[in-house]
Tab-separated table of C-alpha atoms and ligand atoms in Angstrom:
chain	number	residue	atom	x	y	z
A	1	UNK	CA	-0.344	5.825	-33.207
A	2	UNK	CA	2.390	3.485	-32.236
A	3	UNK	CA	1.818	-0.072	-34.016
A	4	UNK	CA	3.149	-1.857	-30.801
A	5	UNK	CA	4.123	-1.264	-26.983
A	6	UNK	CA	7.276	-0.902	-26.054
A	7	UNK	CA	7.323	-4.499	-24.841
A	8	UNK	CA	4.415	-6.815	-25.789
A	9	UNK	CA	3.380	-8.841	-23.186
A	10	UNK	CA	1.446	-12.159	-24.073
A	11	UNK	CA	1.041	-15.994	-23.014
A	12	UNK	CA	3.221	-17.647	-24.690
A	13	UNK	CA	1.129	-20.504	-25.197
A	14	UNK	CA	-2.826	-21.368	-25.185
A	15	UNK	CA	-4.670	-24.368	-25.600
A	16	UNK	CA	-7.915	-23.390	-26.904
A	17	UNK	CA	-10.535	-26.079	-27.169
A	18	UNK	CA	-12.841	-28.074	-25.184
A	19	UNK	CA	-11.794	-30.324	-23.294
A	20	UNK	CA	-8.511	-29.483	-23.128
A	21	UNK	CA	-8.511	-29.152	-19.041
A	22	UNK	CA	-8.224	-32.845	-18.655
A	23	UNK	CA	-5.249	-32.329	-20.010
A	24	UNK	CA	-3.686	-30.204	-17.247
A	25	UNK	CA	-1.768	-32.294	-14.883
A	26	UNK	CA	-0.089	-34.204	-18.216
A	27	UNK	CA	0.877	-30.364	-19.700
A	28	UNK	CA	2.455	-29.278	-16.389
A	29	UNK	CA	4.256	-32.243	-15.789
A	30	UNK	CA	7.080	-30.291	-17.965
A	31	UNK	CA	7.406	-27.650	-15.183
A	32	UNK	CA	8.318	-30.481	-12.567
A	33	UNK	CA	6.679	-33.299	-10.333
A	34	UNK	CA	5.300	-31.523	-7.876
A	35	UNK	CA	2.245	-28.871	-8.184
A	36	UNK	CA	-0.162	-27.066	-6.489
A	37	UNK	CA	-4.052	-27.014	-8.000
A	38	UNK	CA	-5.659	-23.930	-6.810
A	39	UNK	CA	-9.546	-23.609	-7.561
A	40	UNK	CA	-13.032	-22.679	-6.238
A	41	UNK	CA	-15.635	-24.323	-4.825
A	42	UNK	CA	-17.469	-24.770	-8.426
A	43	UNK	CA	-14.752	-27.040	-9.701
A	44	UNK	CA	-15.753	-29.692	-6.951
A	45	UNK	CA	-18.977	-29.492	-8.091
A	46	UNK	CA	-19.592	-32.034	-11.448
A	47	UNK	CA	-16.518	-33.748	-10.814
A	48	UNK	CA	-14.492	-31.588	-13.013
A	49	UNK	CA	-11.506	-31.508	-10.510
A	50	UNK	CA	-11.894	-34.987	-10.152
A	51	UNK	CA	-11.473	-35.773	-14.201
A	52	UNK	CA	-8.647	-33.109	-13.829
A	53	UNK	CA	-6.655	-34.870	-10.932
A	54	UNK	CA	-7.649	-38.066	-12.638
A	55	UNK	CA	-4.513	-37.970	-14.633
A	56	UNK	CA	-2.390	-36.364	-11.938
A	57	UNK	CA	-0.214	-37.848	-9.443
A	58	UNK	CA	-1.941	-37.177	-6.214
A	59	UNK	CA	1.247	-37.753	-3.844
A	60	UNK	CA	2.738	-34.927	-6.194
A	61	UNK	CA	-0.526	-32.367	-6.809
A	62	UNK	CA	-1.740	-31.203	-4.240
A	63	UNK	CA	-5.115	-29.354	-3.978
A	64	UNK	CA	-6.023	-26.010	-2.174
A	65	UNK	CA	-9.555	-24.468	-2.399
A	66	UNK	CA	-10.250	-20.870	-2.171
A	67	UNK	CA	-12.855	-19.830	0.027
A	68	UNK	CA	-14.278	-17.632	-2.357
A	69	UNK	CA	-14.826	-14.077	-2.595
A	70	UNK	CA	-12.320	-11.122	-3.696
A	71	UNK	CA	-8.660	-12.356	-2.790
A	72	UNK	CA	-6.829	-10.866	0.258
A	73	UNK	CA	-3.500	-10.962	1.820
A	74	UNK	CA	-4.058	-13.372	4.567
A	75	UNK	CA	-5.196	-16.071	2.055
A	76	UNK	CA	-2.310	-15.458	-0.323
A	77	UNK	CA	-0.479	-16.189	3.085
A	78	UNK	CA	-1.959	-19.559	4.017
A	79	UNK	CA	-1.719	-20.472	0.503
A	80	UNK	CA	1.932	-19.643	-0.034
A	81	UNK	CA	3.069	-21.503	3.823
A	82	UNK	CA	0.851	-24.735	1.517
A	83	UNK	CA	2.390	-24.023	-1.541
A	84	UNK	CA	6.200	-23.765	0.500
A	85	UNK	CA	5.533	-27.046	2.671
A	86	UNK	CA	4.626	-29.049	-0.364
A	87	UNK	CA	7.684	-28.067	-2.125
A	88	UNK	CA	5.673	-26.674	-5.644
A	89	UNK	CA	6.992	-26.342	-8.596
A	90	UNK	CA	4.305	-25.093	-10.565
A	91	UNK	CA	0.773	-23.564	-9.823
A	92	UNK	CA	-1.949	-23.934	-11.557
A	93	UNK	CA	-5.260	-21.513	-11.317
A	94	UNK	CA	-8.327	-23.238	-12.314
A	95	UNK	CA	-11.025	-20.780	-11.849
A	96	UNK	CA	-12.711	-17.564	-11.712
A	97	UNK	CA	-10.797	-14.274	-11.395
A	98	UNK	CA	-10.173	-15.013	-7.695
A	99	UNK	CA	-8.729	-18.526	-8.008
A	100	UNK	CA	-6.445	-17.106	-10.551
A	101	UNK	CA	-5.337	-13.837	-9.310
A	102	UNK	CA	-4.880	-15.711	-5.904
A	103	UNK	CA	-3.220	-18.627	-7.719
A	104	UNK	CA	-1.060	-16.044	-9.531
A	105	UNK	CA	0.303	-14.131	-6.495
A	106	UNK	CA	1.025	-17.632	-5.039
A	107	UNK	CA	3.736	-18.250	-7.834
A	108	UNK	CA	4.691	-15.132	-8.273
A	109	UNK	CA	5.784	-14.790	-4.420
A	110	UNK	CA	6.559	-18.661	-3.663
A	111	UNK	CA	10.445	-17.891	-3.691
A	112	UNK	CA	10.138	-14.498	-3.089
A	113	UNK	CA	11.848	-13.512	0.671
A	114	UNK	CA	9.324	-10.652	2.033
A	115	UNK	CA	5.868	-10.928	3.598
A	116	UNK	CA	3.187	-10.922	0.682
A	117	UNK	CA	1.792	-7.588	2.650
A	118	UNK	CA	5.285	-5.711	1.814
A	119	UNK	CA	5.121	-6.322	-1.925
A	120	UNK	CA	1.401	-4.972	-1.817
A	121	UNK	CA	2.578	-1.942	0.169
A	122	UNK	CA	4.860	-1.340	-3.012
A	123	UNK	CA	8.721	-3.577	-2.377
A	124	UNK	CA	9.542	-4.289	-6.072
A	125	UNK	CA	8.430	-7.955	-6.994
A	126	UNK	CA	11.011	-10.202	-7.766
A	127	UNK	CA	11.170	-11.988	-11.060
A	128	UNK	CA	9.435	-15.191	-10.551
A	129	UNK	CA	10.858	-18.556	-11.342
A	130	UNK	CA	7.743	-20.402	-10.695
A	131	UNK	CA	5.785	-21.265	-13.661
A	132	UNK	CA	1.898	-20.153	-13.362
A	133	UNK	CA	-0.650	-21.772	-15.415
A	134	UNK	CA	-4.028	-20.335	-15.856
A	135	UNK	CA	-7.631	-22.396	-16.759
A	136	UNK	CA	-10.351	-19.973	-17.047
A	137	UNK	CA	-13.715	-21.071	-15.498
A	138	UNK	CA	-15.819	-17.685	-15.849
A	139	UNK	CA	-15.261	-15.712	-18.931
A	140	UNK	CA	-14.323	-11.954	-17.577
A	141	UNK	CA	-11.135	-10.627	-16.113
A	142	UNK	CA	-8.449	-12.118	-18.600
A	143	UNK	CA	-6.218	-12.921	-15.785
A	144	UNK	CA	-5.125	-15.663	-17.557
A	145	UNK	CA	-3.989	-13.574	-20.386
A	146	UNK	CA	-2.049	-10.452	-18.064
A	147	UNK	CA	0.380	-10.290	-15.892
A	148	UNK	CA	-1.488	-8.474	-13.232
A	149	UNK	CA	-3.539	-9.697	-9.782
A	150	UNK	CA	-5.443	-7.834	-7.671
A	151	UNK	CA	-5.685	-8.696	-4.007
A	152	UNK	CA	-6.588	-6.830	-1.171
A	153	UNK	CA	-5.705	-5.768	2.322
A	154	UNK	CA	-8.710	-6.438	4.303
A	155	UNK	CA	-7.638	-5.457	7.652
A	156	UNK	CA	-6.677	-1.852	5.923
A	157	UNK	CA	-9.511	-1.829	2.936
A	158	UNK	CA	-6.939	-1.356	0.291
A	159	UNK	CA	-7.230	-2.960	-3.189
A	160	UNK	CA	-4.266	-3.266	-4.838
A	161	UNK	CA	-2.342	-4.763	-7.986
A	162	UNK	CA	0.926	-6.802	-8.078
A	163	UNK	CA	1.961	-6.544	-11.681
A	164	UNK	CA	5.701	-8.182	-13.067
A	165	UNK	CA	6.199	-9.418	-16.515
A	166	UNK	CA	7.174	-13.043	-14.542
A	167	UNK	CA	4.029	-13.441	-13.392
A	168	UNK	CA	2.552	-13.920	-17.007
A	169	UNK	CA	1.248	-17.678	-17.224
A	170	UNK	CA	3.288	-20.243	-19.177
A	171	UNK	CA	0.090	-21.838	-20.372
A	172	UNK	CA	-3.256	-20.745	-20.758
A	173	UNK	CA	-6.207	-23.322	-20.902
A	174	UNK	CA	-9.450	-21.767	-22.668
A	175	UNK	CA	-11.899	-25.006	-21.968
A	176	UNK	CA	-15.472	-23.753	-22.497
A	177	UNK	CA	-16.620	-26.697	-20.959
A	178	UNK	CA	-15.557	-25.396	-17.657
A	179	UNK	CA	-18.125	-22.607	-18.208
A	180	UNK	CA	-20.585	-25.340	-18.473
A	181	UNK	CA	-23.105	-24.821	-14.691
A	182	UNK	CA	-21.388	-21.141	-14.408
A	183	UNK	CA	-24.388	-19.414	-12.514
A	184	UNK	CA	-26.299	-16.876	-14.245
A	185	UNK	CA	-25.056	-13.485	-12.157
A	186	UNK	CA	-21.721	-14.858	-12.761
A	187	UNK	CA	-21.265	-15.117	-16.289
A	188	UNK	CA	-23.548	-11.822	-16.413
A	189	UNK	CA	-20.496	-9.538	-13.829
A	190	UNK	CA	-17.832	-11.115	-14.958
A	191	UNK	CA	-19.007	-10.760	-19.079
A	192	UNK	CA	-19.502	-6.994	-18.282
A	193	UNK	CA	-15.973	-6.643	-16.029
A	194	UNK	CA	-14.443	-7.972	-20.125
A	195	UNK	CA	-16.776	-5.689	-21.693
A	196	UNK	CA	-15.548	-3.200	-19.686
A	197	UNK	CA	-11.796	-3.800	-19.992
A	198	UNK	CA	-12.184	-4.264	-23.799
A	199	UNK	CA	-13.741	-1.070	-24.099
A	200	UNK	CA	-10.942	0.851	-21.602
A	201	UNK	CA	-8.029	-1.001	-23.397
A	202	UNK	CA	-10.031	0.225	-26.853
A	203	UNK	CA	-9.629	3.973	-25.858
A	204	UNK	CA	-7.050	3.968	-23.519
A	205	UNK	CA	-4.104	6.770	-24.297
A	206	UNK	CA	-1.170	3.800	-24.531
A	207	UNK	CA	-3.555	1.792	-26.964
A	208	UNK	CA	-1.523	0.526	-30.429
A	209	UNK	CA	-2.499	-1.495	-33.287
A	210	UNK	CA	-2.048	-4.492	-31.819
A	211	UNK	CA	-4.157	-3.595	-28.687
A	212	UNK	CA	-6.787	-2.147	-30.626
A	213	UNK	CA	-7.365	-4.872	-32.772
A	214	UNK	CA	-7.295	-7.196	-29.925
A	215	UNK	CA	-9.474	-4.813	-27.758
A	216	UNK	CA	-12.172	-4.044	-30.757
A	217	UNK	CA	-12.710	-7.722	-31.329
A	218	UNK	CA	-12.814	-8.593	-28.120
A	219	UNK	CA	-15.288	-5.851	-27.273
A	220	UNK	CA	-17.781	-7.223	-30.370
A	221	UNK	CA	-17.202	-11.176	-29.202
A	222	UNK	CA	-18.384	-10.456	-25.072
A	223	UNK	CA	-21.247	-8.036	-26.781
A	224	UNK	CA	-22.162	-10.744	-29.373
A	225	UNK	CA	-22.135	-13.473	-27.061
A	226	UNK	CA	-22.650	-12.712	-23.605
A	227	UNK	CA	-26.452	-12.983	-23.404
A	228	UNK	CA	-26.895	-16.406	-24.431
A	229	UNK	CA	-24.072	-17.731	-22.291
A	230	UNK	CA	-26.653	-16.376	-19.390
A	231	UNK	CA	-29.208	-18.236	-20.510
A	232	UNK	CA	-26.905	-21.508	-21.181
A	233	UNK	CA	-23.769	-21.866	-20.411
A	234	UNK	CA	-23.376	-24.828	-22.145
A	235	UNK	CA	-24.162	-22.329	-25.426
A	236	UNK	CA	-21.862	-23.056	-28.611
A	237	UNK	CA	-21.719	-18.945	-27.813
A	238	UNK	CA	-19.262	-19.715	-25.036
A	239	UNK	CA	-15.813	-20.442	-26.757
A	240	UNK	CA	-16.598	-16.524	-28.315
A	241	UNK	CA	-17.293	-15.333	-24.806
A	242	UNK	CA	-14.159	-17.168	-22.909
A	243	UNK	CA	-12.260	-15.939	-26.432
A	244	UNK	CA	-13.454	-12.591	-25.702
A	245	UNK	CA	-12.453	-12.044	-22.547
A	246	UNK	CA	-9.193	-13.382	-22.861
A	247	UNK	CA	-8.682	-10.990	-25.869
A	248	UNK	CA	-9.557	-8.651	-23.587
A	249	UNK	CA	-7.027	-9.456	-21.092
A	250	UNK	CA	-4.272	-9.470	-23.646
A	251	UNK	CA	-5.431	-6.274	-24.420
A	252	UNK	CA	-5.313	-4.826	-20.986
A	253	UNK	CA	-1.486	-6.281	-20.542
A	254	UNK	CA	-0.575	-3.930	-23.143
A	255	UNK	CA	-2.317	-1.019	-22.935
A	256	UNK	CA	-3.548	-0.711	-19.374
A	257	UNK	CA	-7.524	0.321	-18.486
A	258	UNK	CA	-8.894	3.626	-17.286
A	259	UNK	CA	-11.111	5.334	-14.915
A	260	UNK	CA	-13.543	2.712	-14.365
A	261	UNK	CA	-11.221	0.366	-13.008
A	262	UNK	CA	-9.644	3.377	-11.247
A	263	UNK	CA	-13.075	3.832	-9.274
A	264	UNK	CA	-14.222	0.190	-9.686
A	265	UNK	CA	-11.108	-0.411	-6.842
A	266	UNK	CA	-11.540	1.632	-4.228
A	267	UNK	CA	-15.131	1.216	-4.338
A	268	UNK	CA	-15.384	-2.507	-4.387
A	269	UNK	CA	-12.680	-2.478	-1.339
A	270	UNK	CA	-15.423	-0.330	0.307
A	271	UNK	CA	-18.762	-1.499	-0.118
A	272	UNK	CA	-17.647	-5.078	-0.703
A	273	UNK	CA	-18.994	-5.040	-4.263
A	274	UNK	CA	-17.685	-7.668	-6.739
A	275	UNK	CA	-15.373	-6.211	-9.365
A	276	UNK	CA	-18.038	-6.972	-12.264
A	277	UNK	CA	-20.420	-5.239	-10.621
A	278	UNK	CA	-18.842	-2.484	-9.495
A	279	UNK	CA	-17.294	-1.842	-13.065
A	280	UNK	CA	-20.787	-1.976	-14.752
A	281	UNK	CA	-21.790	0.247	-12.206
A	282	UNK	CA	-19.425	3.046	-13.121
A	283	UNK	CA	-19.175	1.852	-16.592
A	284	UNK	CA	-21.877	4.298	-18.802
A	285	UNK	CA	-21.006	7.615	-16.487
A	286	UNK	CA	-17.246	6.862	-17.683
A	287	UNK	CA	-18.400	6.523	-21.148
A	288	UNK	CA	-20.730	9.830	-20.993
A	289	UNK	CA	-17.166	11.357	-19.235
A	290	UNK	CA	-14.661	10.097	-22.337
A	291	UNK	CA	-17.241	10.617	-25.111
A	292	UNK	CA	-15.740	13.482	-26.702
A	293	UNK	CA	-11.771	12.570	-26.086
A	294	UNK	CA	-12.637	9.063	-27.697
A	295	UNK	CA	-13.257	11.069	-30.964
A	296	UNK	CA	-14.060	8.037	-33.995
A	297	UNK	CA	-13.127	5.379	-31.535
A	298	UNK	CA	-16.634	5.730	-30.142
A	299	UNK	CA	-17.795	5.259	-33.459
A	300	UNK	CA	-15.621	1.973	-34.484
A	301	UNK	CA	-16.967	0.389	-31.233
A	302	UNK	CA	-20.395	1.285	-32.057
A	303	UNK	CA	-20.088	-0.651	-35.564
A	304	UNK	CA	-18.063	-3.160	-33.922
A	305	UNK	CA	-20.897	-4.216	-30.950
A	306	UNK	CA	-23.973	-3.860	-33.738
A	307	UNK	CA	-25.318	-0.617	-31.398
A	308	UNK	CA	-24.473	2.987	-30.259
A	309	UNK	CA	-21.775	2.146	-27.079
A	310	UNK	CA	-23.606	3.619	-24.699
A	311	UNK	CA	-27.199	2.623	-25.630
A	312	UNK	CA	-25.300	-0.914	-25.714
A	313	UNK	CA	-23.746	-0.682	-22.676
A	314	UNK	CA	-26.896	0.171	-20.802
A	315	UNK	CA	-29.212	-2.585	-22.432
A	316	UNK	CA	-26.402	-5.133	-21.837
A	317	UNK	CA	-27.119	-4.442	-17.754
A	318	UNK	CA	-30.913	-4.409	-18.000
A	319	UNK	CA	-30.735	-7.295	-19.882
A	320	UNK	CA	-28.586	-9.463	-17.325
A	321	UNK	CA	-30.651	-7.984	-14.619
A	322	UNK	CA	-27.194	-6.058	-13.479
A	323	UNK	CA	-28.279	-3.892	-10.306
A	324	UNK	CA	-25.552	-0.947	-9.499
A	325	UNK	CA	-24.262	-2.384	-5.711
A	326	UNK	CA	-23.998	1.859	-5.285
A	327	UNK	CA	-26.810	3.479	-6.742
A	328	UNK	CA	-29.000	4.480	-3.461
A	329	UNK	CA	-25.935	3.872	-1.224
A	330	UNK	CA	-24.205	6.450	1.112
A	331	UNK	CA	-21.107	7.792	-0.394
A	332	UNK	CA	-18.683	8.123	2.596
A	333	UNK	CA	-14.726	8.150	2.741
A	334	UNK	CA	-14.826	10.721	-0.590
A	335	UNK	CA	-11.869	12.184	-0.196
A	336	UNK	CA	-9.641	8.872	0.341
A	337	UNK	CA	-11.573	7.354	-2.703
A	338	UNK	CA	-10.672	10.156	-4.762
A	339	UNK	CA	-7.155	9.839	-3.895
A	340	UNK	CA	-6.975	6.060	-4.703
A	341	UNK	CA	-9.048	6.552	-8.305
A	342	UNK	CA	-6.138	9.380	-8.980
A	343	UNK	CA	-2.920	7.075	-7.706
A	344	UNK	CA	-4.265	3.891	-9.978
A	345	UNK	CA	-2.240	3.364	-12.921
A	346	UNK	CA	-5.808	2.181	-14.918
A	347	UNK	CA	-7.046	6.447	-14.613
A	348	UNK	CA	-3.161	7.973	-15.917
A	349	UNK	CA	-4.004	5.448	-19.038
A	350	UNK	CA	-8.121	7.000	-19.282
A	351	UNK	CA	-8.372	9.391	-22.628
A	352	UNK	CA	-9.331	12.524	-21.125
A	353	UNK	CA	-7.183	13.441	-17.810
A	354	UNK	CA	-9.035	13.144	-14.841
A	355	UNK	CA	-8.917	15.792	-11.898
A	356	UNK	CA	-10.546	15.194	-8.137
A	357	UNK	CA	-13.518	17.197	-9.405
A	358	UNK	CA	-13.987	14.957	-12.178
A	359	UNK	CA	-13.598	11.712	-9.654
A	360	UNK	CA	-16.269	13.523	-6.905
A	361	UNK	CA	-18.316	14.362	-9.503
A	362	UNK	CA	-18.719	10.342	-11.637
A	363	UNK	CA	-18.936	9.357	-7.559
A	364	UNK	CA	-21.953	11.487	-7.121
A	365	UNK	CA	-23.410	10.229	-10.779
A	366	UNK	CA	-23.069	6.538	-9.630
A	367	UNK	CA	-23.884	6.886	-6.539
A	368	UNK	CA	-27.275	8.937	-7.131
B	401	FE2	FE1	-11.629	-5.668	-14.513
C-alpha cells in the first residue's frame, strides 16, 4: 500500500476550539476588506451570527442566507451576481453541508467567466483566487476539510460534484459551540453521512497510510460520539464528533468514497432525500456487498468502533431513529440511476468493482 497520494490535499490551517467563530471576521480580514458571510437559517437563531458580525465591518461583510435544503444551480447563481456586486474578496461558509458546499462553489466560480451550469455540465474549473473559509455547524460531510461540493441541477435532476484543488478552504473553524441547538435528526443524518464517508475512505481502493489512519480514527470518534451529541448537543462529546467528521473529510480528499455515495447521488436527486439519509439508507447493503473484498479491513474497523461493522452500522440507525427515505418506495428511472452510480468517481474508488447488475441489484435491496 502506498504511504501517501500522489498529492495530499489538506486545509492548510484549522482553528480547533470553542469559541473560536467569534473570531471569524478578525481571521479573514487577511484575505481583504470586503467579504461575503454565507449561512443558514440556524445561525440567526441564538444570535450566533450576530456575535460573529459583531466584530466585522458591516459596510464591508455582507450577509447572504441560504434558503435551505440541498444546493442547486440557480442559488449558486443569485449568490455569485451578490457575491460579484459586492465586490468579495473572501467567502466564508458558516454552516451545514449546504451553506458550505454552496459557499464553496461561490468562491470557487466568483472570477470564473462561464455560467455556473457549464462547469457542472463538465468545462474544467478554473483555479480559484478567492480564498474560501469554512465554519462547520453540523458535524457530517467534511466539506470544510475537501475540496469537493455537490450541487445540483434541479430543473434536470442531476447531482453533481465540482472538485479543484483551489477550492480547498484557507481556514477551517471547528467551533463545537456552533453545534450547540443542532436539531436532533440533524446531528443524527449528517453523523451517519461521516460515518459513512469514514468507512468508504477506510476501504476505498486509493486508500494510503495517511488516509487510513485518518479514516479509522475518524470512523471510531463519529461511532464513539455520535449518540450523545443527539441527545445534547451541547455534550463535551461534540468536539470528537465535529473532529470526526472533519477527519473524515480529509480522508475523503485523498482517497475518494465508494458505492454508497455513488447511489446516495442519484437517489437523493430523485426522491429528494437528504444526503445523510440517503447514505444510511444504502449504507449496510454496501457493506454486506464489499464484505469479502475489504478482507482484515472489516476487522480493524470492527475493533476500531467497539462492535462488528455491520451490527454497528445497523444499531447506530435504530438508535437515532434513522428511517430509510426508500425502503417501501417505487423504484422508477432504474436504468438512468444505474448509469449515474457507474459514471461517479466515489463507485471506480469502491473495493470490489461494481457492474449494472450489482447497482440494480443493492437498488432492489434498499428499496425492498
Ligand atoms: Fe457524504
Amino acid at each position: 500500500m502506498r504511504i501517501l497520494p500522489e498529492t495530499v490535499l489538506l486545509p492548510p490551517r484549522i482553528a480547533a476550539r470553542r469559541g473560536a467563530a467569534h473570531d471569524l471576521a478578525a481571521e479573514c480580514r487577511a484575505f481583504g476588506p470586503r467579504g461575503l458571510l454565507v449561512h443558514g437559517l440556524s445561525l440567526t437563531r441564538g444570535g450566533t451570527l450576530d456575535r460573529i458580525m459583531a466584530a466585522a465591518d458591516r459596510d464591508a461583510v455582507a450577509t447572504w442566507q441560504h434558503p435551505g435544503g440541498e444546493p442547486t444551480l440557480d442559488q449558486l447563481e443569485t449568490l455569485l451576481d451578490f457575491g460579484r456586486r459586492r465586490g468579495a474578496d473572501w467567502v466564508a461558509g458558516v454552516g451545514g453541508g449546504s451553506v458550505m458546499d454552496i459557499a464553496k462553489a461561490c468562491a470557487g466560480l466568483l472570477r470564473a467567466r462561464k455560467p455556473a451550469a457549464e462547469y457542472h455540465g463538465g468545462a474544467p474549473l478554473p483555479t480559484s483566487e478567492v480564498p474560501f473559509v469554512a465554519a462547520p455547524t453540523t458535524a457530517g460531510t467534511g466539506s470544510e476539510a475537501t475540496p469537493v461540493c455537490v450541487l445540483t441541477d434541479a430543473a434536470r435532476r442531476l447531482k453533481r460534484s465540482f472538485r479543484h484543488p483551489s477550492l480547498m478552504a484557507r481556514l477551517v473553524i471547528l467551533d463545537a459551540n456552533l453545534l450547540a441547538g443542532c436539531p436532533p435528526p440533524v446531528i443524527a443524518a449528517s453523523g451517519m453521512d461521516a460515518f459513512t464517508q469514514a468507512v468508504e475512505a477506510f476501504i476505498s481502493n486509493r486508500a494510503t497510510l495517511l488516509t487510513d489512519a485518518l479514516a479509522l480514527r475518524a470512523a471510531g470518534l463519529v461511532a464513539h460520539s455520535l449518540e450523545a451529541v443527539r441527545r445534547d448537543s451541547g455534550s463535551g462529546e461534540a468536539e470528537n464528533l465535529l473532529a470526526g467528521a472533519c477527519l473524515a473529510g480529509m480522508a475523503l480528499s485523498n482517497a475518494r468514497l465508494g458505492v454508497v455515495h455513488g447511489l446516495a447521488h442519484p437517489l437523493g436527486a430523485r426522491y429528494n432525500a437528504p444526503h445523510g439519509l440517503a447514505c444510511a439508507a444504502c449504507l449496510p447493503a454496501a457493506i454486506r456487498f464489499n464484505r469479502e473484498a475489504m478482507g482484515a479491513k472489516y476487522d480493524r474497523l470492527s475493533a476500531e468502533i467497539g462492535g462488528d461493522l455491520l451490527a454497528t452500522a445497523e444499531a447506530l440507525m435504530q438508535r437515532m431513529e434513522i428511517r430509510s427515505p426508500f425502503a417501501g418506495r417505487p423504484l422508477t428511472d432504474v436504468p438512468a440511476i444505474v448509469a449515474e452510480t457507474l459514471e461517479s468517481g466515489s463507485t471506480a474508488a469502491n473495493p470490489r468493482t461494481v457492474t449494472a447488475d450489482d447497482v440494480a441489484a443493492l437498488l432492489r435491496i434498499v428499496f425492498a
